[in-house]
Amino acid sequence: MSSSIIRNSQHNIGFICTGQQCDAGLGDKLAMRWISPRFERQDFTFSELDRFSNKFANILQSVGVGAGEVIFTFLPKSTEHFFAFLGSLKAQCITGTLFSNFGEDALLDRLGDSKARLVVTRKSLYRKIERIRDQLPHLKTVILTDVAEHSSDDVLSWNKLMAEASEKFTTPCTAPETPSVLHYTSGSTGKPKGVLHRHGSILHQNRTTREVLGLLPEDLFWCTADQGWVTGTSYGIIGPWSLGVTQIHFAGGYSAHSWFELLQNEGVTVWYTAPTALRMLMREEQSLFREFDLSLLRCIFSVGEPLNPEVISWGRETLGKDVFDTWFQTETGGIMIANHPSLPIRSGSMGIPVSGIEPAILGDDGTVLADDMHGNLCIREGWDSMFITYLSNDTAYSSKFKKGWYHTGDMAWRDKDGYYWFLGRSDDVINTSGHLVSPFEVESALLELPEIVESGVIGAPDELLFEKVVAFVNFHPGVDFTPEMELNIRLHIANRLSSVAIPQEVIQVESVPKNKSGKIMRRVLKARYLGQDVGDISTLEE
Ligand code: AMP
């Protein structure tokens, strides 16, 4: 047996996080305190999580969605999300989460590629899906969380279904290889890819929640990530609940005052957040933080982007707390490298490998490089939460593995003490406040506007967001680049893709540099933007 959380070979994530906790006597323990944007609180015990997710598993069966089929939630932070996530895993469906800011193109790519059978959403968000529904032949059922009655045979009311569903469900014994969670991730070329995980990933998520985040039964944990992203599922759901730990979830947005009120009043002991959020806090009036008593807060963890040493110093000086960096990606399913609370923090470094994980820095020829040398960050394949494929894209999946190493796409180096240091991405993917944005997707969406002939998109350094999206656009002759036009461009990207992909800057150009095969030379755009030497441009064709 590979871990103490596995009983009778049952690897089912939905069951381990709920029914198994009840079997261990935690049925009446608080699993989730839900806090609305207006600070209304709703408490759910592990027994309630179990019963509500059982109901959802039964609903899936009643509408004919079976094991291995894909369901999505497309919701702002809401309680239904958690029941649907756990219930669909109990029913051995593949469960995907869609960030509620996604626009029509982003939705069509994901729902179409995955052949999703069912979506749980709410009325206002469903309008976006309705507009593309004729292009989604596999989408049979939509469940709306905020209507009292079914609207039609295939647009159903969550409340009605939940009221009628049985709260008893026997979760089938689930093998570790069984597909579980699906998250889409953006690359620098092509459409977003569906990263598919397996139920066995819970072993790694459980282990790292214990070993890195250090959660104990009496802890109160807060992970600020939205469930639309991997941190929000691996550590905002699976890791803590697999350990029977209580979590708070706050549906409101960023507000320094509200966040600190929550940390203090709820008695949060471990907090997992992101560098952009911490940098935003650093910009606040610092006297604000003196109002709060954070004596219960043991430590703060960060993920998603490089954690600058200034944030760590700020944490110590202003809050009297250490901030520990952790590194992982959608594909790795769980933390791979981290600054552990048991070790002194090496500021600026991502930390050391977590147990069972073997990273290495490889040269472009695949050889393992010595300490201090810059190269590709790779992980020895075969860890428990390693993704099992890119949905319907085996070629892209196998291209990520060479001679037993998974290539992360990040560049890094390791010091002589085994600490890993992030250098950047090896591709053009933009990391803006921890969200990966594909320049290709933004460029394609820009071309949908009739005024634009060509576009090139890059990530430029930004003090707050780590990187910002900058779009270079060449307009048709006679088109005026007015402030209204710029606003229109931004709105268009928000509607088609998402708010995170909105260009922070739109720059008019007379042409977009391309190589002889027509590929946009983003490297040249970036060098020009930064006022740097553009390097070898012998293949350039403007
Ligand atoms: P995603 O797959 O969307 O979770 O994004 C993963 C990518 O975010 C990684 O490949 C890194 O480029 C970046 N990233 C995540 N955590 C860190 C970190 N602690 N330091 C630097 N970059 C990070």
Coordinates of C-alpha atoms and ligand atoms in Angstrom, one line a residue:
M1 CA 0.0 0.0 0.0
S2 CA 1.5 3.3 -1.1
S3 CA -0.1 5.6 1.4
S4 CA -2.2 5.6 4.6
I5 CA -5.1 7.3 2.9
I6 CA -5.8 4.4 0.6
R7 CA -8.3 1.9 2.1
N8 CA -9.2 -1.3 0.3
S9 CA -7.6 0.0 -3.0
Q10 CA -10.2 2.9 -3.1
H11 CA -8.4 5.8 -4.8
N12 CA -11.6 7.8 -5.6
I13 CA -10.9 11.5 -4.8
G14 CA -14.5 12.3 -4.2
F15 CA -14.9 9.5 -1.7
I16 CA -11.6 10.0 0.1
C17 CA -12.4 13.7 0.6
T18 CA -15.9 13.1 2.0
G19 CA -17.2 9.6 2.8
Q20 CA -13.8 8.4 4.1
Q21 CA -13.6 11.4 6.4
C22 CA -17.0 10.5 7.8
D23 CA -16.0 6.9 8.2
A24 CA -13.0 8.2 10.3
G25 CA -15.4 9.9 12.6
L26 CA -15.2 13.4 11.1
G27 CA -18.7 13.6 9.8
D28 CA -19.7 16.4 12.1
K29 CA -16.4 18.3 11.7
L30 CA -16.6 21.6 9.7
A31 CA -15.2 21.0 6.3
M32 CA -15.9 24.3 4.6
R33 CA -16.9 27.7 5.9
W34 CA -18.3 29.5 2.9
I35 CA -18.1 33.3 3.1
S36 CA -20.0 35.3 0.5
P37 CA -18.8 38.7 -0.9
R38 CA -21.2 40.3 1.6
F39 CA -19.6 38.2 4.4
E40 CA -22.6 35.9 5.0
R41 CA -21.3 32.6 6.3
Q42 CA -22.5 29.1 5.5
D43 CA -21.0 26.1 7.2
F44 CA -20.7 22.6 5.7
T45 CA -19.6 19.5 7.7
F46 CA -17.9 16.6 6.0
S47 CA -21.1 14.7 6.3
E48 CA -22.9 17.4 4.3
L49 CA -20.1 17.5 1.7
D50 CA -20.6 13.7 1.5
R51 CA -24.4 13.8 1.1
F52 CA -24.5 16.8 -1.3
S53 CA -21.8 15.2 -3.5
N54 CA -23.7 11.9 -3.4
K55 CA -26.7 13.7 -4.7
F56 CA -24.8 15.2 -7.6
A57 CA -23.4 11.8 -8.4
N58 CA -27.0 10.4 -8.5
I59 CA -28.1 13.4 -10.7
L60 CA -25.4 12.5 -13.2
Q61 CA -26.6 9.0 -13.4
S62 CA -30.2 10.1 -13.8
V63 CA -29.4 12.3 -16.8
G64 CA -27.3 9.6 -18.4
V65 CA -23.8 10.9 -17.9
G66 CA -21.5 8.0 -17.2
A67 CA -18.0 7.1 -16.1
G68 CA -15.3 8.6 -18.3
E69 CA -17.6 11.3 -19.7
V70 CA -16.7 15.0 -19.2
I71 CA -18.6 17.4 -17.1
F72 CA -17.7 21.0 -16.4
T73 CA -18.5 23.6 -13.8
F74 CA -18.6 27.2 -15.1
L75 CA -19.3 29.2 -12.0
P76 CA -18.0 32.1 -10.0
K77 CA -16.8 30.9 -6.6
S78 CA -19.9 29.2 -5.3
T79 CA -20.7 26.3 -3.0
E80 CA -22.3 24.2 -5.8
H81 CA -18.9 24.0 -7.4
F82 CA -17.5 21.8 -4.7
F83 CA -20.5 19.4 -4.6
A84 CA -20.4 19.0 -8.4
F85 CA -16.6 18.5 -8.4
L86 CA -16.7 15.8 -5.7
G87 CA -19.9 14.2 -7.0
S88 CA -18.7 13.9 -10.5
L89 CA -15.5 12.2 -9.3
K90 CA -17.5 9.8 -7.2
A91 CA -19.4 8.9 -10.4
Q92 CA -16.0 8.4 -12.1
C93 CA -16.8 11.2 -14.6
I94 CA -14.0 13.5 -15.7
T95 CA -14.5 16.8 -14.0
G96 CA -13.3 20.1 -15.5
T97 CA -13.5 23.6 -14.1
L98 CA -14.0 26.7 -16.2
F99 CA -12.9 30.1 -15.0
S100 CA -16.0 32.2 -14.8
N101 CA -14.4 35.1 -16.8
F102 CA -13.9 32.9 -19.8
G103 CA -15.4 34.3 -23.1
E104 CA -17.0 32.5 -26.0
D105 CA -13.8 31.4 -27.8
A106 CA -12.3 30.1 -24.6
L107 CA -15.5 28.2 -23.8
L108 CA -15.9 26.8 -27.3
D109 CA -12.3 25.5 -27.4
R110 CA -12.6 23.7 -24.1
L111 CA -16.2 22.4 -24.3
G112 CA -15.7 21.4 -27.9
D113 CA -12.3 19.7 -27.5
S114 CA -13.4 17.7 -24.5
K115 CA -16.8 16.7 -26.0
A116 CA -18.3 17.8 -22.7
R117 CA -21.7 16.2 -21.9
L118 CA -22.9 18.5 -19.1
V119 CA -22.2 21.9 -17.7
V120 CA -23.2 23.3 -14.3
T121 CA -23.5 27.1 -14.5
R122 CA -25.7 30.0 -13.7
K123 CA -28.2 31.9 -15.7
S124 CA -26.1 34.9 -16.6
L125 CA -23.1 32.8 -17.6
Y126 CA -25.2 30.4 -19.6
R127 CA -25.9 33.2 -22.1
K128 CA -22.3 32.8 -23.3
I129 CA -22.8 29.1 -23.8
E130 CA -26.1 29.5 -25.5
R131 CA -24.5 31.6 -28.2
I132 CA -22.1 28.7 -29.1
R133 CA -24.3 25.8 -28.2
D134 CA -25.1 24.9 -31.8
Q135 CA -21.3 24.2 -32.2
L136 CA -21.3 21.8 -29.2
P137 CA -23.2 18.6 -30.4
H138 CA -22.0 16.6 -27.4
L139 CA -23.3 19.0 -24.8
K140 CA -26.6 17.3 -23.7
T141 CA -27.4 18.9 -20.4
V142 CA -27.0 22.2 -18.7
I143 CA -27.8 22.6 -15.0
L144 CA -28.4 26.1 -13.7
T145 CA -27.7 26.8 -10.0
D146 CA -30.0 29.9 -9.8
V147 CA -33.3 28.9 -11.2
A148 CA -36.1 27.2 -9.3
E149 CA -37.6 25.2 -12.1
H150 CA -36.3 23.3 -15.1
S151 CA -36.4 25.5 -18.2
S152 CA -36.6 22.7 -20.7
D153 CA -35.7 19.0 -21.0
D154 CA -32.0 19.8 -21.2
V155 CA -31.7 23.0 -19.2
L156 CA -32.4 21.9 -15.6
S157 CA -32.6 23.4 -12.2
W158 CA -29.9 22.5 -9.7
N159 CA -32.2 23.2 -6.8
K160 CA -34.9 21.0 -8.1
L161 CA -32.6 18.1 -9.0
M162 CA -30.8 18.3 -5.7
A163 CA -34.0 18.3 -3.7
E164 CA -35.2 15.2 -5.5
A165 CA -31.9 13.2 -5.6
S166 CA -31.0 10.5 -3.1
E167 CA -28.2 11.3 -0.7
K168 CA -27.0 7.7 -0.8
F169 CA -24.4 6.7 -3.4
T170 CA -22.0 3.9 -3.4
T171 CA -18.8 5.1 -4.9
P172 CA -17.3 2.4 -7.1
C173 CA -13.8 1.2 -6.2
T174 CA -11.6 3.4 -8.3
A175 CA -8.2 2.5 -9.6
P176 CA -5.4 5.1 -9.5
E177 CA -5.3 5.2 -13.3
T178 CA -8.9 6.3 -13.6
P179 CA -9.1 9.8 -15.2
S180 CA -10.2 12.5 -12.8
V181 CA -9.7 16.2 -13.2
L182 CA -9.3 18.2 -16.4
H183 CA -7.8 21.6 -16.7
Y184 CA -7.0 23.4 -19.9
T185 CA -3.6 25.2 -20.2
S186 CA -2.4 27.6 -22.8
G187 CA 0.7 27.0 -24.9
S188 CA 2.5 29.4 -27.2
T189 CA 1.1 27.8 -30.3
G190 CA -2.3 26.3 -31.1
K191 CA -5.4 25.9 -29.0
P192 CA -5.4 25.3 -25.2
K193 CA -4.6 21.7 -24.3
G194 CA -6.7 19.6 -21.9
V195 CA -4.4 18.4 -19.1
L196 CA -6.0 15.2 -17.8
H197 CA -5.2 13.9 -14.3
R198 CA -6.0 10.6 -12.6
H199 CA -7.5 9.6 -9.2
G200 CA -4.1 8.4 -8.0
S201 CA -3.0 12.1 -8.0
I202 CA -4.5 12.4 -4.6
L203 CA -1.5 10.5 -3.1
H204 CA 0.8 13.3 -4.1
Q205 CA -1.7 16.1 -3.2
N206 CA -2.2 14.6 0.2
R207 CA 1.5 14.1 0.8
T208 CA 2.5 17.6 -0.2
T209 CA -0.4 19.1 1.8
R210 CA 1.1 17.4 4.9
E211 CA 4.8 17.8 4.1
V212 CA 5.0 21.2 2.5
L213 CA 1.9 23.1 3.7
G214 CA 2.3 21.2 7.0
L215 CA -1.5 21.0 7.6
L216 CA -2.6 19.4 10.9
P217 CA -6.1 18.2 11.9
E218 CA -6.8 21.3 13.9
D219 CA -5.7 23.8 11.2
L220 CA -7.8 26.3 9.4
F221 CA -6.6 26.6 5.8
W222 CA -7.3 29.3 3.2
C223 CA -6.3 28.9 -0.4
T224 CA -7.2 32.0 -2.4
A225 CA -7.0 30.4 -5.8
D226 CA -10.1 30.2 -7.9
Q227 CA -11.3 26.6 -8.6
G228 CA -10.9 27.3 -12.3
W229 CA -7.2 26.7 -11.9
V230 CA -5.1 23.8 -10.7
T231 CA -4.1 25.3 -7.4
G232 CA -7.8 25.8 -6.6
T233 CA -8.6 22.1 -7.1
S234 CA -5.4 20.4 -5.9
Y235 CA -5.0 22.5 -2.8
G236 CA -8.4 24.4 -2.5
I237 CA -10.2 21.0 -2.5
I238 CA -8.3 17.8 -2.7
G239 CA -5.2 18.1 -0.4
P240 CA -6.9 19.6 2.7
W241 CA -10.1 17.5 2.6
S242 CA -8.1 14.3 2.0
L243 CA -6.7 15.1 5.4
G244 CA -10.0 16.1 7.0
V245 CA -8.8 19.7 7.4
T246 CA -11.2 22.7 7.6
Q247 CA -11.0 25.3 4.9
I248 CA -12.5 28.7 4.4
H249 CA -13.6 29.8 0.9
F250 CA -14.2 33.5 0.3
A251 CA -16.3 34.4 -2.8
G252 CA -15.3 38.1 -2.7
G253 CA -12.5 39.7 -4.6
Y254 CA -9.3 41.3 -3.5
S255 CA -9.5 43.8 -0.6
A256 CA -6.7 44.1 1.8
H257 CA -9.0 45.0 4.7
S258 CA -11.4 42.2 4.1
W259 CA -8.7 39.6 3.6
F260 CA -7.0 40.6 6.8
E261 CA -10.3 40.6 8.7
L262 CA -10.9 37.1 7.5
L263 CA -7.4 35.9 8.4
Q264 CA -7.8 37.4 11.9
N265 CA -11.5 36.7 12.6
E266 CA -11.7 33.2 11.2
G267 CA -8.4 32.3 12.8
V268 CA -6.6 31.1 9.6
T269 CA -3.5 29.1 10.5
V270 CA -2.1 28.4 7.0
W271 CA -2.6 30.7 4.0
Y272 CA -1.9 29.8 0.4
T273 CA -1.9 32.7 -2.1
A274 CA 0.0 34.2 -5.0
P275 CA 2.8 36.8 -5.5
T276 CA 0.6 39.3 -7.3
A277 CA -1.8 39.4 -4.4
L278 CA 1.1 39.8 -2.0
R279 CA 2.6 42.6 -4.1
M280 CA -0.8 44.3 -4.1
L281 CA -0.8 44.1 -0.3
M282 CA 2.7 45.6 -0.3
R283 CA 1.2 48.7 -2.0
E284 CA -1.4 49.3 0.6
E285 CA -1.0 51.8 3.4
Q286 CA 1.2 49.7 5.7
S287 CA -0.4 51.0 8.9
L288 CA -3.5 49.0 7.9
F289 CA -1.7 45.7 8.9
R290 CA -1.0 46.9 12.4
E291 CA -4.8 46.8 13.1
F292 CA -4.9 43.0 12.9
D293 CA -3.8 40.2 15.2
L294 CA -2.4 37.4 13.1
S295 CA -1.0 35.4 15.9
L296 CA -2.8 32.2 14.8
L297 CA -1.3 32.4 11.3
R298 CA 1.6 30.0 11.2
C299 CA 2.8 30.6 7.6
I300 CA 2.0 31.9 4.2
F301 CA 2.7 30.0 1.0
S302 CA 2.9 31.3 -2.5
V303 CA 2.6 29.8 -6.0
G304 CA 2.1 30.7 -9.7
E305 CA 4.9 33.2 -10.4
P306 CA 8.3 34.0 -9.1
L307 CA 8.2 35.2 -5.5
N308 CA 10.5 38.2 -5.3
P309 CA 12.7 38.6 -2.2
E310 CA 11.1 42.0 -1.5
V311 CA 7.8 40.1 -0.7
I312 CA 9.6 37.8 1.7
S313 CA 11.2 40.8 3.5
W314 CA 7.9 42.6 3.6
G315 CA 6.2 39.5 5.1
R316 CA 8.8 39.4 7.8
E317 CA 8.9 43.1 8.6
T318 CA 5.2 44.0 8.3
L319 CA 3.4 40.8 9.2
G320 CA 6.1 39.0 11.2
K321 CA 5.5 36.0 8.9
D322 CA 7.6 34.0 6.5
V323 CA 6.3 33.5 3.0
F324 CA 7.3 30.2 1.4
D325 CA 7.5 29.8 -2.4
T326 CA 6.2 26.7 -4.1
W327 CA 6.5 25.7 -7.7
F328 CA 4.3 23.5 -9.8
Q329 CA 2.2 23.6 -13.0
T330 CA -1.1 22.3 -14.3
E331 CA 0.6 19.2 -15.7
T332 CA 2.4 18.3 -12.5
G333 CA -0.9 18.3 -10.5
G334 CA 0.8 19.1 -7.3
I335 CA 3.8 20.9 -5.7
M336 CA 7.2 19.7 -7.0
I337 CA 9.6 22.2 -5.5
A338 CA 9.2 24.2 -2.4
N339 CA 10.7 26.2 0.4
H340 CA 9.8 24.1 3.4
P341 CA 8.9 25.7 6.7
S342 CA 11.4 23.3 8.3
L343 CA 14.3 24.8 6.4
P344 CA 15.7 28.3 6.2
I345 CA 14.1 30.2 3.3
R346 CA 16.5 30.9 0.4
S347 CA 15.0 34.2 -0.8
G348 CA 14.4 34.2 -4.6
S349 CA 14.7 30.5 -4.9
M350 CA 11.7 28.2 -5.5
G351 CA 13.2 25.8 -3.0
I352 CA 14.1 22.1 -3.0
P353 CA 12.3 19.1 -4.5
V354 CA 9.5 17.6 -2.4
S355 CA 9.9 13.9 -1.4
G356 CA 9.6 11.5 -4.2
I357 CA 10.3 14.1 -6.9
E358 CA 13.5 14.2 -8.9
P359 CA 14.0 17.3 -10.9
A360 CA 17.1 18.1 -13.0
I361 CA 18.4 20.8 -15.2
L362 CA 18.9 19.4 -18.7
G363 CA 20.7 21.0 -21.7
D364 CA 19.0 21.2 -25.0
D365 CA 20.8 18.0 -26.0
G366 CA 19.1 16.2 -23.1
T367 CA 22.3 15.9 -20.9
V368 CA 22.0 16.6 -17.2
L369 CA 23.8 19.8 -16.4
A370 CA 26.0 20.5 -13.4
D371 CA 25.0 22.8 -10.6
D372 CA 24.9 26.6 -11.4
M373 CA 24.3 25.9 -15.1
H374 CA 21.2 27.4 -16.8
G375 CA 19.0 24.9 -18.6
N376 CA 15.6 23.2 -19.0
L377 CA 13.8 22.3 -15.8
C378 CA 12.8 18.7 -16.1
I379 CA 11.2 16.1 -13.7
R380 CA 11.8 12.4 -13.7
E381 CA 8.6 10.9 -15.0
G382 CA 6.3 8.7 -12.9
W383 CA 5.2 10.7 -9.9
D384 CA 1.6 10.2 -8.6
S385 CA 0.1 13.4 -9.8
M386 CA 1.7 13.4 -13.2
F387 CA -0.9 14.2 -15.9
I388 CA -1.9 11.2 -18.0
T389 CA -2.4 12.9 -21.3
Y390 CA -3.3 16.1 -23.2
L391 CA -6.9 15.2 -24.2
S392 CA -7.0 14.1 -27.8
N393 CA -3.4 15.3 -28.4
D394 CA -1.1 12.3 -27.7
T395 CA 1.6 13.8 -29.9
A396 CA 1.8 17.0 -27.8
Y397 CA 1.9 14.7 -24.7
S398 CA 4.7 12.5 -25.9
S399 CA 6.7 15.5 -27.1
K400 CA 6.9 16.6 -23.4
F401 CA 8.7 13.4 -22.4
K402 CA 12.3 12.5 -23.5
K403 CA 14.3 9.7 -22.1
G404 CA 12.3 9.4 -18.9
W405 CA 12.2 13.2 -18.2
Y406 CA 9.2 15.4 -18.3
H407 CA 10.1 18.8 -19.8
T408 CA 8.3 21.6 -18.0
G409 CA 9.0 24.4 -20.4
D410 CA 10.6 26.4 -17.6
M411 CA 14.2 27.5 -17.5
A412 CA 16.0 27.3 -14.2
W413 CA 19.3 26.4 -12.4
R414 CA 20.2 24.6 -9.3
D415 CA 22.7 25.8 -6.7
K416 CA 25.2 23.5 -4.9
D417 CA 22.8 23.0 -2.0
G418 CA 20.1 21.7 -4.3
Y419 CA 17.9 24.8 -4.3
Y420 CA 16.2 25.6 -7.7
W421 CA 16.1 29.1 -9.1
F422 CA 13.5 30.1 -11.8
L423 CA 14.8 31.9 -14.9
G424 CA 11.8 32.1 -17.2
R425 CA 9.8 30.2 -19.7
S426 CA 11.5 28.5 -22.7
D427 CA 8.5 29.5 -24.9
D428 CA 6.5 32.6 -25.5
V429 CA 3.7 31.8 -23.0
I430 CA 2.9 34.9 -20.8
N431 CA 2.5 34.5 -17.1
T432 CA 0.3 37.4 -15.9
S433 CA -0.5 37.3 -12.2
G434 CA 0.0 33.6 -12.2
H435 CA -2.3 32.9 -15.2
L436 CA -0.8 31.5 -18.4
V437 CA -1.9 33.4 -21.4
S438 CA -1.2 32.2 -25.0
P439 CA 0.0 35.0 -27.2
F440 CA -1.3 32.9 -30.1
E441 CA -4.8 32.9 -28.8
V442 CA -4.8 36.7 -28.2
E443 CA -3.3 37.3 -31.7
S444 CA -6.0 35.1 -33.3
A445 CA -8.8 36.9 -31.3
L446 CA -7.4 40.3 -32.4
L447 CA -7.6 39.2 -36.0
E448 CA -11.3 38.7 -35.7
L449 CA -11.7 42.5 -35.5
P450 CA -12.2 43.8 -39.0
E451 CA -10.0 46.9 -38.4
I452 CA -6.9 44.7 -37.7
V453 CA -4.6 43.3 -40.4
E454 CA -1.9 41.7 -38.3
S455 CA -1.1 41.4 -34.6
G456 CA 1.8 40.2 -32.4
V457 CA 1.5 39.7 -28.7
I458 CA 4.2 39.4 -26.0
G459 CA 4.6 39.3 -22.3
A460 CA 6.5 42.3 -20.9
P461 CA 7.9 42.6 -17.4
D462 CA 5.5 44.2 -14.9
E463 CA 6.2 45.1 -11.3
L464 CA 2.8 44.0 -10.1
L465 CA 1.6 41.3 -12.4
F466 CA 5.1 39.8 -13.1
E467 CA 4.2 40.0 -16.8
K468 CA 1.7 42.1 -18.7
V469 CA 0.1 41.3 -22.1
V470 CA 1.3 43.8 -24.7
A471 CA -0.4 43.7 -28.2
F472 CA 1.1 45.2 -31.3
V473 CA -1.5 45.8 -34.0
N474 CA -1.3 46.9 -37.6
F475 CA -4.6 48.5 -38.7
H476 CA -6.1 48.6 -42.2
P477 CA -5.3 51.9 -44.0
G478 CA -7.7 54.6 -42.9
V479 CA -8.5 53.1 -39.5
D480 CA -7.9 55.6 -36.7
F481 CA -6.4 54.2 -33.5
T482 CA -8.5 56.1 -31.1
P483 CA -9.0 55.5 -27.3
E484 CA -12.5 54.1 -28.2
M485 CA -10.8 51.6 -30.6
E486 CA -8.4 50.6 -27.8
L487 CA -11.3 50.1 -25.4
N488 CA -13.0 48.0 -28.1
I489 CA -10.0 45.8 -28.5
R490 CA -9.8 45.2 -24.8
L491 CA -13.5 44.4 -24.5
H492 CA -13.2 42.1 -27.5
I493 CA -10.5 40.1 -25.8
A494 CA -12.4 39.9 -22.5
N495 CA -15.5 38.7 -24.4
R496 CA -13.7 36.1 -26.6
L497 CA -11.0 34.9 -24.2
S498 CA -11.0 36.2 -20.6
S499 CA -10.2 39.2 -18.4
V500 CA -6.7 37.8 -17.7
A501 CA -5.8 38.0 -21.4
I502 CA -6.8 41.7 -21.9
P503 CA -3.8 43.6 -23.3
Q504 CA -2.5 46.1 -20.8
E505 CA -1.0 48.0 -23.7
V506 CA -2.0 48.2 -27.3
I507 CA 0.6 49.6 -29.6
Q508 CA 0.1 50.5 -33.2
V509 CA 2.7 49.3 -35.7
E510 CA 3.1 49.5 -39.4
S511 CA 4.0 45.8 -39.7
V512 CA 4.5 42.8 -37.4
P513 CA 7.8 41.1 -37.9
K514 CA 7.6 37.6 -39.3
N515 CA 10.1 35.1 -40.4
K516 CA 10.2 33.7 -43.9
S517 CA 7.7 31.0 -43.1
G518 CA 5.2 33.6 -41.7
K519 CA 5.8 32.9 -38.0
I520 CA 5.4 36.0 -35.9
M521 CA 8.8 36.9 -34.4
R522 CA 7.7 37.8 -30.8
R523 CA 11.3 37.8 -29.7
V524 CA 11.9 40.8 -32.0
L525 CA 8.8 42.6 -30.8
K526 CA 9.9 42.0 -27.2
A527 CA 13.4 43.3 -27.8
R528 CA 12.1 46.4 -29.5
Y529 CA 9.6 47.0 -26.7
L530 CA 12.4 46.7 -24.1
G531 CA 14.8 48.8 -26.2
Q532 CA 17.2 45.8 -26.4
D533 CA 19.3 44.5 -29.2
V534 CA 17.0 42.4 -31.5
G535 CA 19.8 39.8 -32.1
D536 CA 19.9 37.7 -35.3
I537 CA 17.2 38.9 -37.6
S538 CA 18.5 37.2 -40.8
T539 CA 15.2 35.2 -41.2
L540 CA 13.1 38.3 -40.7
E541 CA 10.7 39.3 -43.4
E542 CA 8.7 42.5 -42.6
Ligands
AMP1 P1 0.0 26.8 -14.7 O1 0.2 25.5 -15.4 O2 -1.0 27.7 -15.2 O3 -0.2 26.5 -13.2 O4 1.4 27.6 -14.7 C1 2.6 27.0 -14.4 C2 3.7 27.9 -14.7 O5 3.7 29.0 -13.8 C3 5.1 27.3 -14.4 O6 5.5 26.5 -15.5 C4 5.9 28.5 -14.2 O7 6.3 29.1 -15.4 C5 5.0 29.4 -13.4 N1 5.2 29.2 -12.0 C6 4.5 28.5 -11.1 N2 4.9 28.6 -9.9 C7 6.1 29.3 -9.9 C8 7.0 29.8 -9.0 N3 6.9 29.5 -7.7 N4 8.1 30.5 -9.5 C9 8.2 30.9 -10.8 N5 7.3 30.5 -11.7 C10 6.2 29.7 -11.3

